[in-house]
Amino acid sequence: MVSDLDTYYNVALNLTKKAGQLIKERISEKKSVEIKSCDIDFVTETDRQVEQLLIKGLGDNFPEHKFIGEEGVSDGGQCNLTDAPTWIIDPIDGTLNFVHGFPHSCISLGLFINSQPEIGIIYNPMLEQLFTARKDHGAYLNGNPIRVSDHTDLSQAIIMFENGTSRDEERYKILCENHKMLVPIIHGMRSLGSAALNMMMVAMGGADAYFEFGIHIWDIAAGELIIKEAGGVVIDPSGGSVDRMSRRVLCASTQTLADQLSQKLIQYYPTPRD
Ligand code: LIP
């Protein structure tokens, strides 16, 4: 029997694949960019078109569903997560990469029901990486099951981080201090330029942890479920439960590793919240 969630998932997957083709076709073209919060925070016509394509397609099929989309919120829309079925959309996570033609950008699409994640889809059409998860059904890359690493010790870890798309000096100072503190005691730091794809490195076991201060709910909505379904943890960087509107996240392959990292990190609390 086909459940409502099966239908939501299949419709979302088809739309994501279709929207992904638009990103793939456009990545090597010259883009005209608009600046959002600062000179490295961009939106392109393709970000807006992908978001519209997803919202229209999902809205036509599921008129009672709600939406939180990055570009809609940037243009003054609401960022309210209620108990209603809500699709949380980042049409291009890694817009700066997309503008440069650096092929690590993706669509990130999550469905929350009763404020809890039910579906997560992350698609990088340039590298044909389709990460998917449904609650209690496991996590997959191109249909094959994925699992986090079993690393429990910070000294053996690869940690993903991001410079972010803000010029906030205090945030950058703390990022540098955390980088300086971690590099000598871990295996390595890595950065893909996309929060969602960094999370997927943790989900597939290529990296062991990721943290960022300054992300938004649309950057992490799909990734949270995929990491959890791959056996990992998603928490607040100070150690408690993740607060999805706080613009802070820490993901790790194991709780032990998450605890070790959270205890070491110098904390930063971005404002305003989502
Ligand atoms: C960006 C991420 C980037 C992260 C920023 C921001 P955008 O999303 O991909 O990795 O550091 O905080 O969220 O603006 O490209 O969708």
GROMACS .gro file of C-alpha atoms and ligand atoms in nm:
model
  290
    1MET     CA    1   0.000   0.000   0.000
    2VAL     CA    2   0.132   0.345  -0.091
    3SER     CA    3   0.133   0.575   0.214
    4ASP     CA    4   0.104   0.955   0.209
    5LEU     CA    5   0.473   0.973   0.295
    6ASP     CA    6   0.559   0.749  -0.003
    7THR     CA    7   0.371   0.992  -0.227
    8TYR     CA    8   0.536   1.300  -0.070
    9TYR     CA    9   0.877   1.139  -0.116
   10ASN     CA   10   0.825   1.032  -0.478
   11VAL     CA   11   0.689   1.370  -0.586
   12ALA     CA   12   0.972   1.553  -0.405
   13LEU     CA   13   1.236   1.327  -0.557
   14ASN     CA   14   1.109   1.380  -0.914
   15LEU     CA   15   1.095   1.756  -0.869
   16THR     CA   16   1.443   1.765  -0.715
   17LYS     CA   17   1.590   1.571  -1.006
   18LYS     CA   18   1.419   1.804  -1.255
   19ALA     CA   19   1.538   2.116  -1.070
   20GLY     CA   20   1.886   1.968  -1.044
   21GLN     CA   21   1.912   1.958  -1.424
   22LEU     CA   22   1.862   2.336  -1.429
   23ILE     CA   23   2.156   2.380  -1.189
   24LYS     CA   24   2.373   2.141  -1.392
   25GLU     CA   25   2.297   2.321  -1.721
   26ARG     CA   26   2.369   2.663  -1.574
   27ILE     CA   27   2.679   2.598  -1.359
   28SER     CA   28   2.929   2.673  -1.633
   29GLU     CA   29   2.740   2.977  -1.768
   30LYS     CA   30   2.809   3.333  -1.659
   31LYS     CA   31   2.558   3.433  -1.391
   32SER     CA   32   2.424   3.768  -1.293
   33VAL     CA   33   2.431   3.783  -0.914
   34GLU     CA   34   2.250   3.991  -0.656
   35ILE     CA   35   2.406   4.058  -0.320
   36LYS     CA   36   2.207   3.969  -0.006
   37SER     CA   37   2.347   4.024   0.345
   38CYS     CA   38   2.707   4.102   0.238
   39ASP     CA   39   2.947   4.088  -0.057
   40ILE     CA   40   2.990   3.706  -0.043
   41ASP     CA   41   2.623   3.620   0.016
   42PHE     CA   42   2.469   3.584  -0.331
   43VAL     CA   43   2.143   3.493  -0.498
   44THR     CA   44   2.114   3.411  -0.869
   45GLU     CA   45   1.817   3.376  -1.101
   46THR     CA   46   1.869   2.998  -1.081
   47ASP     CA   47   1.831   2.996  -0.697
   48ARG     CA   48   1.494   3.169  -0.738
   49GLN     CA   49   1.380   2.948  -1.028
   50VAL     CA   50   1.471   2.625  -0.846
   51GLU     CA   51   1.289   2.738  -0.532
   52GLN     CA   52   0.980   2.836  -0.736
   53LEU     CA   53   0.984   2.507  -0.929
   54LEU     CA   54   0.991   2.307  -0.605
   55ILE     CA   55   0.728   2.517  -0.425
   56LYS     CA   56   0.492   2.517  -0.723
   57GLY     CA   57   0.532   2.144  -0.787
   58LEU     CA   58   0.489   2.046  -0.422
   59GLY     CA   59   0.213   2.304  -0.363
   60ASP     CA   60   0.012   2.183  -0.666
   61ASN     CA   61   0.028   1.825  -0.534
   62PHE     CA   62  -0.009   1.903  -0.163
   63PRO     CA   63  -0.203   2.229  -0.127
   64GLU     CA   64  -0.222   2.202   0.253
   65HIS     CA   65   0.158   2.189   0.295
   66LYS     CA   66   0.364   2.488   0.411
   67PHE     CA   67   0.705   2.609   0.290
   68ILE     CA   68   1.017   2.769   0.429
   69GLY     CA   69   1.245   2.859   0.137
   70GLU     CA   70   1.577   3.040   0.164
   71GLU     CA   71   1.503   3.294  -0.107
   72GLY     CA   72   1.144   3.353   0.003
   73VAL     CA   73   1.268   3.430   0.356
   74SER     CA   74   1.548   3.652   0.218
   75ASP     CA   75   1.281   3.844   0.026
   76GLY     CA   76   1.089   3.909   0.350
   77GLY     CA   77   0.892   3.583   0.387
   78GLN     CA   78   0.821   3.401   0.714
   79CYS     CA   79   1.048   3.144   0.877
   80ASN     CA   80   0.790   2.976   1.099
   81LEU     CA   81   0.811   2.604   1.166
   82THR     CA   82   0.472   2.484   1.293
   83ASP     CA   83   0.335   2.130   1.332
   84ALA     CA   84   0.189   2.145   0.978
   85PRO     CA   85   0.372   1.946   0.707
   86THR     CA   86   0.643   2.192   0.604
   87TRP     CA   87   0.898   2.164   0.324
   88ILE     CA   88   1.224   2.341   0.409
   89ILE     CA   89   1.414   2.433   0.094
   90ASP     CA   90   1.760   2.552   0.009
   91PRO     CA   91   1.738   2.571  -0.372
   92ILE     CA   92   2.117   2.595  -0.412
   93ASP     CA   93   2.322   2.528  -0.102
   94GLY     CA   94   2.665   2.651  -0.201
   95THR     CA   95   2.552   2.945  -0.416
   96LEU     CA   96   2.901   3.096  -0.402
   97ASN     CA   97   3.040   2.769  -0.544
   98PHE     CA   98   2.768   2.770  -0.812
   99VAL     CA   99   2.858   3.126  -0.914
  100HIS     CA  100   3.223   3.024  -0.953
  101GLY     CA  101   3.152   2.692  -1.125
  102PHE     CA  102   3.304   2.497  -0.832
  103PRO     CA  103   3.099   2.176  -0.860
  104HIS     CA  104   2.997   2.133  -0.495
  105SER     CA  105   2.646   2.276  -0.477
  106CYS     CA  106   2.320   2.100  -0.409
  107ILE     CA  107   1.948   2.120  -0.360
  108SER     CA  108   1.855   2.056   0.003
  109LEU     CA  109   1.492   1.962   0.066
  110GLY     CA  110   1.350   1.846   0.398
  111LEU     CA  111   0.994   1.766   0.504
  112PHE     CA  112   0.901   1.824   0.870
  113ILE     CA  113   0.573   1.701   1.020
  114ASN     CA  114   0.487   1.793   1.380
  115SER     CA  115   0.818   1.984   1.374
  116GLN     CA  116   1.015   1.662   1.325
  117PRO     CA  117   1.208   1.556   1.014
  118GLU     CA  118   1.038   1.288   0.799
  119ILE     CA  119   1.212   1.320   0.459
  120GLY     CA  120   1.557   1.448   0.361
  121ILE     CA  121   1.684   1.486   0.005
  122ILE     CA  122   2.019   1.641  -0.091
  123TYR     CA  123   2.117   1.638  -0.459
  124ASN     CA  124   2.441   1.752  -0.620
  125PRO     CA  125   2.360   1.719  -0.993
  126MET     CA  126   2.715   1.806  -1.106
  127LEU     CA  127   2.863   1.499  -0.937
  128GLU     CA  128   2.539   1.295  -0.954
  129GLN     CA  129   2.526   1.251  -0.576
  130LEU     CA  130   2.172   1.192  -0.452
  131PHE     CA  131   2.151   1.154  -0.074
  132THR     CA  132   1.814   1.049   0.064
  133ALA     CA  133   1.653   0.942   0.389
  134ARG     CA  134   1.311   0.879   0.535
  135LYS     CA  135   1.256   0.847   0.907
  136ASP     CA  136   1.330   0.491   1.027
  137HIS     CA  137   1.419   0.375   0.673
  138GLY     CA  138   1.796   0.438   0.666
  139ALA     CA  139   2.011   0.673   0.461
  140TYR     CA  140   2.122   0.626   0.100
  141LEU     CA  141   2.361   0.762  -0.162
  142ASN     CA  142   2.230   0.692  -0.513
  143GLY     CA  143   2.018   0.412  -0.367
  144ASN     CA  144   2.300   0.241  -0.177
  145PRO     CA  145   2.294   0.242   0.205
  146ILE     CA  146   2.541   0.476   0.376
  147ARG     CA  147   2.672   0.483   0.731
  148VAL     CA  148   2.878   0.721   0.943
  149SER     CA  149   3.231   0.626   1.047
  150ASP     CA  150   3.287   0.451   1.378
  151HIS     CA  151   3.550   0.702   1.498
  152THR     CA  152   3.515   0.795   1.861
  153ASP     CA  153   3.839   0.984   1.915
  154LEU     CA  154   3.899   1.345   1.814
  155SER     CA  155   4.269   1.274   1.751
  156GLN     CA  156   4.169   1.044   1.460
  157ALA     CA  157   3.900   1.272   1.313
  158ILE     CA  158   3.852   1.465   0.991
  159ILE     CA  159   3.635   1.765   1.075
  160MET     CA  160   3.436   1.969   0.820
  161PHE     CA  161   3.406   2.345   0.881
  162GLU     CA  162   3.298   2.652   0.683
  163ASN     CA  163   3.413   3.012   0.656
  164GLY     CA  164   3.045   3.098   0.600
  165THR     CA  165   2.889   3.366   0.385
  166SER     CA  166   2.909   3.652   0.633
  167ARG     CA  167   3.178   3.909   0.708
  168ASP     CA  168   3.093   3.921   1.080
  169GLU     CA  169   3.432   3.986   1.246
  170GLU     CA  170   3.353   3.829   1.582
  171ARG     CA  171   3.226   3.509   1.416
  172TYR     CA  172   3.535   3.492   1.195
  173LYS     CA  173   3.770   3.549   1.494
  174ILE     CA  174   3.609   3.257   1.680
  175LEU     CA  175   3.622   3.039   1.367
  176CYS     CA  176   3.998   3.107   1.339
  177GLU     CA  177   4.052   3.031   1.708
  178ASN     CA  178   3.865   2.701   1.675
  179HIS     CA  179   4.061   2.615   1.360
  180LYS     CA  180   4.392   2.694   1.533
  181MET     CA  181   4.294   2.491   1.838
  182LEU     CA  182   4.177   2.186   1.635
  183VAL     CA  183   4.436   2.149   1.356
  184PRO     CA  184   4.722   2.031   1.585
  185ILE     CA  185   4.507   1.772   1.765
  186ILE     CA  186   4.304   1.609   1.484
  187HIS     CA  187   4.379   1.442   1.150
  188GLY     CA  188   4.254   1.730   0.935
  189MET     CA  189   4.002   2.006   0.862
  190ARG     CA  190   3.808   2.011   0.531
  191SER     CA  191   3.553   2.244   0.372
  192LEU     CA  192   3.332   2.196   0.064
  193GLY     CA  193   3.155   2.535   0.061
  194SER     CA  194   2.812   2.382   0.119
  195ALA     CA  195   2.676   2.310   0.464
  196ALA     CA  196   2.452   2.031   0.335
  197LEU     CA  197   2.734   1.859   0.145
  198ASN     CA  198   2.965   1.889   0.447
  199MET     CA  199   2.695   1.710   0.644
  200MET     CA  200   2.680   1.441   0.377
  201MET     CA  201   3.052   1.376   0.416
  202VAL     CA  202   2.975   1.289   0.779
  203ALA     CA  203   2.671   1.081   0.676
  204MET     CA  204   2.877   0.869   0.434
  205GLY     CA  205   3.171   0.828   0.671
  206GLY     CA  206   3.423   1.033   0.469
  207ALA     CA  207   3.448   1.284   0.752
  208ASP     CA  208   3.374   1.240   1.121
  209ALA     CA  209   3.225   1.572   1.231
  210TYR     CA  210   3.109   1.914   1.111
  211PHE     CA  211   3.026   2.231   1.297
  212GLU     CA  212   2.918   2.578   1.193
  213PHE     CA  213   2.799   2.898   1.360
  214GLY     CA  214   2.585   3.102   1.120
  215ILE     CA  215   2.399   2.841   0.914
  216HIS     CA  216   2.021   2.864   0.864
  217ILE     CA  217   1.746   2.608   0.906
  218TRP     CA  218   1.733   2.546   0.528
  219ASP     CA  219   2.104   2.452   0.526
  220ILE     CA  220   2.056   2.170   0.779
  221ALA     CA  221   1.691   2.059   0.749
  222ALA     CA  222   1.749   1.768   0.510
  223GLY     CA  223   2.096   1.681   0.639
  224GLU     CA  224   1.982   1.631   0.999
  225LEU     CA  225   1.762   1.334   0.909
  226ILE     CA  226   2.013   1.183   0.664
  227ILE     CA  227   2.291   1.192   0.926
  228LYS     CA  228   2.067   1.047   1.197
  229GLU     CA  229   1.944   0.772   0.964
  230ALA     CA  230   2.309   0.698   0.879
  231GLY     CA  231   2.371   0.641   1.250
  232GLY     CA  232   2.519   0.980   1.344
  233VAL     CA  233   2.423   1.259   1.582
  234VAL     CA  234   2.316   1.621   1.525
  235ILE     CA  235   2.333   1.845   1.831
  236ASP     CA  236   2.390   2.203   1.943
  237PRO     CA  237   2.765   2.286   1.936
  238SER     CA  238   2.754   2.343   2.314
  239GLY     CA  239   2.632   1.987   2.370
  240GLY     CA  240   2.249   1.995   2.409
  241SER     CA  241   1.974   1.916   2.160
  242VAL     CA  242   1.996   2.090   1.826
  243ASP     CA  243   1.799   2.416   1.820
  244ARG     CA  244   1.704   2.444   1.453
  245MET     CA  245   1.639   2.819   1.463
  246SER     CA  246   1.964   2.900   1.647
  247ARG     CA  247   2.185   2.902   1.336
  248ARG     CA  248   2.426   2.664   1.512
  249VAL     CA  249   2.496   2.299   1.442
  250LEU     CA  250   2.737   2.019   1.529
  251CYS     CA  251   2.717   1.680   1.355
  252ALA     CA  252   2.929   1.379   1.435
  253SER     CA  253   2.957   1.012   1.362
  254THR     CA  254   2.926   0.920   1.730
  255GLN     CA  255   2.798   1.082   2.050
  256THR     CA  256   3.143   1.035   2.206
  257LEU     CA  257   3.306   1.236   1.931
  258ALA     CA  258   3.031   1.500   1.941
  259ASP     CA  259   3.086   1.541   2.317
  260GLN     CA  260   3.464   1.572   2.280
  261LEU     CA  261   3.427   1.837   2.009
  262SER     CA  262   3.153   2.037   2.181
  263GLN     CA  263   3.356   2.055   2.502
  264LYS     CA  264   3.653   2.204   2.314
  265LEU     CA  265   3.477   2.453   2.085
  266ILE     CA  266   3.476   2.823   2.160
  267GLN     CA  267   3.106   2.907   2.120
  268TYR     CA  268   2.938   3.175   1.911
  269TYR     CA  269   2.568   3.266   1.907
  270PRO     CA  270   2.469   3.434   1.577
  271THR     CA  271   2.197   3.697   1.577
  272PRO     CA  272   1.928   3.730   1.472
  273ARG     CA  273   1.794   3.375   1.504
  274ASP     CA  274   1.598   3.232   1.211
  275LIP     C1  275   2.572   2.869   0.265
  275LIP     C2  276   2.640   2.737   0.282
  275LIP     C3  277   2.779   2.760   0.331
  275LIP     C4  278   2.767   2.801   0.472
  275LIP     C5  279   2.685   2.926   0.486
  275LIP     C6  280   2.558   2.926   0.404
  275LIP     P1  281   2.397   2.919   0.067
  275LIP     O1  282   2.445   2.850   0.206
  275LIP     O2  283   2.641   2.659   0.179
  275LIP     O3  284   2.853   2.642   0.330
  275LIP     O4  285   2.894   2.825   0.525
  275LIP     O5  286   2.657   2.939   0.624
  275LIP     O6  287   2.457   2.866   0.470
  275LIP     O7  288   2.386   3.064   0.096
  275LIP     O8  289   2.497   2.889  -0.036
  275LIP     O9  290   2.264   2.857   0.043
   0.00000   0.00000   0.00000
